[in-house]
Coordinates of C-alpha atoms in Angstrom, one line a residue:
L1 CA -86.5 12.2 97.3
R2 CA -90.0 11.4 98.5
R3 CA -90.9 9.8 101.8
Q4 CA -94.5 9.4 103.0
G5 CA -95.7 12.0 100.5
Q6 CA -93.3 14.7 101.6
V7 CA -90.7 16.2 99.3
L8 CA -87.2 16.6 100.7
Q9 CA -85.4 19.4 99.1
L10 CA -81.7 18.8 98.4
V11 CA -79.0 21.0 97.1
F12 CA -76.7 19.5 94.5
E13 CA -73.3 20.9 94.0
F14 CA -71.6 20.2 90.7
R15 CA -67.8 20.8 90.4
P16 CA -65.7 20.9 87.2
G17 CA -64.3 17.5 88.0
G18 CA -67.8 15.9 87.9
D19 CA -68.2 15.5 91.7
M20 CA -71.7 15.7 93.1
H21 CA -72.6 16.3 96.7
I22 CA -75.9 16.3 98.6
C23 CA -75.8 19.1 101.1
V24 CA -77.9 19.4 104.2
A25 CA -78.4 22.6 106.2
T26 CA -80.1 21.4 109.4
A27 CA -80.0 18.4 111.7
A28 CA -83.6 17.6 110.8
D29 CA -82.8 17.7 107.1
A30 CA -79.9 15.4 107.8
R31 CA -82.0 12.9 109.6
R32 CA -84.6 12.9 106.9
L33 CA -82.0 12.4 104.2
V34 CA -80.6 9.4 106.1
D35 CA -84.1 7.9 106.4
S36 CA -84.8 8.5 102.7
C37 CA -81.5 6.9 101.6
K38 CA -82.3 3.9 103.8
A39 CA -85.8 3.6 102.3
A40 CA -84.4 3.9 98.8
G41 CA -82.2 0.9 99.4
A42 CA -78.8 2.6 99.8
D43 CA -76.0 0.3 100.8
M44 CA -73.9 3.0 102.6
L45 CA -73.6 6.7 103.2
K46 CA -70.3 8.5 102.5
M47 CA -69.6 11.5 104.7
Y48 CA -67.7 14.4 103.2
N49 CA -66.6 17.8 104.7
L50 CA -69.3 17.9 107.5
S51 CA -69.3 20.0 110.6
T52 CA -68.8 18.1 113.9
E53 CA -72.5 18.5 114.8
M54 CA -73.7 17.3 111.4
Y55 CA -71.3 14.4 111.3
F56 CA -72.6 13.0 114.7
T57 CA -76.2 13.7 113.8
I58 CA -75.9 11.7 110.6
A59 CA -73.9 9.0 112.4
A60 CA -76.6 8.6 115.1
E61 CA -79.4 8.4 112.6
A62 CA -77.5 6.0 110.4
R63 CA -76.9 3.7 113.4
R64 CA -80.6 4.0 114.4
V65 CA -81.8 2.8 111.0
G66 CA -78.9 0.3 110.4
L67 CA -77.2 2.0 107.5
P68 CA -73.4 1.7 107.3
F69 CA -71.5 5.0 106.9
G70 CA -68.0 6.3 106.5
G71 CA -65.8 8.5 104.3
H72 CA -64.0 11.8 104.9
I73 CA -63.8 13.0 108.5
T74 CA -61.2 15.7 108.4
Q75 CA -63.5 18.7 108.9
A76 CA -65.7 17.2 111.5
L77 CA -62.8 16.1 113.7
T78 CA -60.6 19.1 113.2
Q79 CA -63.4 21.5 114.0
G80 CA -64.2 19.6 117.2
Q81 CA -60.5 19.0 118.1
L82 CA -61.3 15.3 118.2
P83 CA -59.0 12.2 117.8
V84 CA -59.6 9.9 114.8
T85 CA -60.7 7.2 117.2
V86 CA -64.1 8.9 117.9
A87 CA -65.1 8.3 114.3
S88 CA -64.6 4.6 115.0
D89 CA -66.5 4.9 118.2
S90 CA -69.4 6.6 116.3
G91 CA -69.8 3.5 114.2
A92 CA -67.9 4.5 111.0
S93 CA -67.3 1.5 108.8
I94 CA -64.6 3.2 106.6
I95 CA -62.2 6.1 107.0
D96 CA -60.8 7.4 103.7
H97 CA -57.2 8.5 103.5
M98 CA -54.4 8.4 106.1
G99 CA -54.2 12.0 107.1
H100 CA -57.3 13.1 109.1
G101 CA -58.1 15.3 112.1
K102 CA -55.9 17.3 114.4
T103 CA -52.1 16.9 114.3
G104 CA -51.1 14.5 117.1
V105 CA -54.3 12.6 117.1
D106 CA -55.0 11.9 113.4
L107 CA -54.1 8.8 111.5
D108 CA -50.9 10.2 110.0
S109 CA -49.6 11.2 113.4
L110 CA -50.7 7.9 115.1
C111 CA -50.1 5.3 112.4
G112 CA -48.6 7.0 109.4
R113 CA -45.5 9.0 108.7
K114 CA -45.2 10.4 112.2
G115 CA -46.7 7.4 114.0
T116 CA -45.2 4.9 116.4
V117 CA -46.1 1.3 117.3
A118 CA -47.1 2.5 120.8
H119 CA -49.4 5.1 119.4
C120 CA -50.9 3.0 116.7
T121 CA -51.6 -0.2 118.6
P122 CA -54.6 1.1 120.6
V123 CA -56.0 2.7 117.5
A124 CA -55.8 -0.6 115.6
E125 CA -57.4 -2.5 118.5
R126 CA -60.3 0.0 118.7
F127 CA -60.8 -0.1 114.9
R128 CA -60.9 -3.9 114.9
R129 CA -63.3 -3.9 117.8
H130 CA -65.7 -1.5 116.1
G131 CA -65.3 -2.9 112.6
T132 CA -63.7 0.2 111.2
W133 CA -61.5 0.0 108.1
V134 CA -58.9 2.4 106.7
V135 CA -58.6 3.1 103.0
P136 CA -55.0 4.6 102.8
T137 CA -55.0 5.8 99.1
L138 CA -51.2 6.1 99.3
N139 CA -51.1 7.3 95.7
N140 CA -52.4 10.6 97.0
Y141 CA -50.1 11.2 100.0
S142 CA -46.5 11.2 98.8
N143 CA -44.5 12.6 95.9
T144 CA -42.7 9.2 96.0
W145 CA -45.9 7.3 95.4
G146 CA -47.1 9.9 92.9
Q147 CA -43.9 9.1 90.9
V148 CA -44.7 5.5 91.2
S149 CA -48.2 6.1 89.7
R150 CA -46.8 8.1 86.8
R151 CA -44.1 5.5 86.2
L152 CA -46.8 2.8 86.2
G153 CA -48.9 4.9 83.8
R154 CA -46.1 5.1 81.3
R155 CA -45.5 1.3 81.6
L156 CA -49.2 0.7 81.0
E157 CA -49.0 2.7 77.8
E158 CA -45.9 0.8 76.7
A159 CA -47.6 -2.5 77.5
S160 CA -50.8 -1.5 75.7
A161 CA -48.8 -0.5 72.6
G162 CA -46.9 -3.8 72.8
F163 CA -50.2 -5.8 73.1
W164 CA -51.6 -4.2 69.9
A165 CA -48.3 -5.0 68.2
N166 CA -48.7 -8.7 69.2
A167 CA -45.9 -8.5 71.7
L168 CA -46.4 -10.4 75.0
P169 CA -45.6 -8.6 78.3
S170 CA -42.3 -9.6 79.8
G171 CA -41.1 -9.6 83.4
N172 CA -43.0 -8.4 86.4
W173 CA -43.5 -4.8 85.3
L174 CA -45.8 -3.8 88.2
H175 CA -43.1 -4.9 90.7
D176 CA -40.3 -3.5 88.6
S177 CA -42.0 -0.1 88.5
V178 CA -41.9 0.4 92.3
I179 CA -38.3 -0.7 92.8
G180 CA -36.4 2.2 94.4
A181 CA -39.6 3.9 95.5
T182 CA -39.6 2.7 99.1
V183 CA -38.4 6.0 100.7
D184 CA -41.7 6.6 102.5
S185 CA -42.8 3.1 103.0
A186 CA -41.8 2.7 106.6
G187 CA -43.7 5.9 107.5
Y188 CA -46.9 5.5 105.6
L189 CA -47.9 1.9 106.0
A190 CA -45.4 -0.3 107.8
I191 CA -46.4 0.6 111.3
A192 CA -50.1 0.4 110.5
H193 CA -49.6 -3.1 109.0
Q194 CA -47.4 -4.2 111.9
V195 CA -50.0 -3.5 114.5
G196 CA -52.9 -4.9 112.5
L197 CA -54.7 -1.7 111.5
P198 CA -57.7 -2.9 109.3
I199 CA -56.8 -1.9 105.7
L200 CA -58.8 -1.9 102.5
A201 CA -57.3 -1.1 99.1
G202 CA -58.9 1.9 97.4
T203 CA -58.1 4.8 95.1
D204 CA -59.3 8.2 94.2
V205 CA -60.5 8.2 90.6
N206 CA -61.0 11.2 88.3
S207 CA -61.9 11.1 84.6
A208 CA -60.9 14.7 83.9
G209 CA -58.0 17.0 84.3
P210 CA -54.4 17.0 83.1
N211 CA -53.4 13.9 85.2
W212 CA -56.3 11.7 84.2
R213 CA -53.9 9.0 83.0
E214 CA -52.7 8.6 86.6
M215 CA -56.3 8.2 87.8
L216 CA -57.6 5.4 85.6
P217 CA -60.1 3.0 87.2
A218 CA -58.9 -0.5 87.8
F219 CA -55.3 0.1 86.8
R220 CA -54.9 2.6 89.6
L221 CA -55.9 -0.1 92.0
H222 CA -53.1 -2.3 90.6
A223 CA -50.7 0.6 91.3
E224 CA -52.0 0.9 94.9
L225 CA -51.4 -2.8 95.5
A226 CA -47.9 -2.6 94.1
I227 CA -47.2 0.3 96.5
Y228 CA -48.5 -1.8 99.4
V229 CA -46.0 -4.5 98.5
A230 CA -43.2 -1.9 98.3
A231 CA -44.3 -0.7 101.7
G232 CA -43.7 -4.1 103.2
L233 CA -46.9 -6.2 102.7
S234 CA -46.5 -9.6 101.2
S235 CA -48.2 -10.1 97.8
A236 CA -50.9 -12.2 99.5
E237 CA -51.5 -9.5 102.1
A238 CA -51.8 -6.8 99.5
L239 CA -54.3 -8.9 97.5
R240 CA -56.4 -9.5 100.6
T241 CA -56.8 -5.7 101.1
A242 CA -58.7 -5.7 97.7
T243 CA -60.5 -9.1 98.0
L244 CA -61.1 -10.9 101.3
N245 CA -61.1 -7.8 103.5
P246 CA -63.8 -5.9 101.5

């Protein structure tokens, strides 16, 4: 990236799954990177596995230049022994996944499997006040939901084969695929939904690896929405997490 004639050196890390990360070594580099992204027209910064110091350095610079940010906060908060609410206080627009931070003060402990209405209510209030949204990605956090995703994947293949054989889909196969898979629903989303935690639908998508059929773009989102309904949201509420809320 070039800014005012200066070349900013970046380290690109490529992983077998195709992920790419831009790594910064110093606070000064981090601030220059944020400035360069803003100048290049970026819509948002995604944080990933940053130290506590680097997270807050980038957050401060992003706020200064008016660039939305969010993403993964596990490492930054765990390292600093900080509650998940400080990410919202720092201005994060999005927090990816339900389990983040130190046990007892992370989203899973406050609003997820181990949470309570009393613990989650002030979190939801603070998130709403700061405009912070949670992307639960429930496909990733429970064997039950993983089974749902695999079941939906098989149904998709059946529906696709039927389509090419000129057979029309019958029944509500998305709904039918999550029947009996509500074991974890109360723990993962019911409390968060009850107290009004701001929720956006989202998925992790991977085009490689042995389970790629479970990670298909678009269809995986349909599976996530079906899981939300199984977890207690109405169909309209689940749709809003993927339409009106974003």
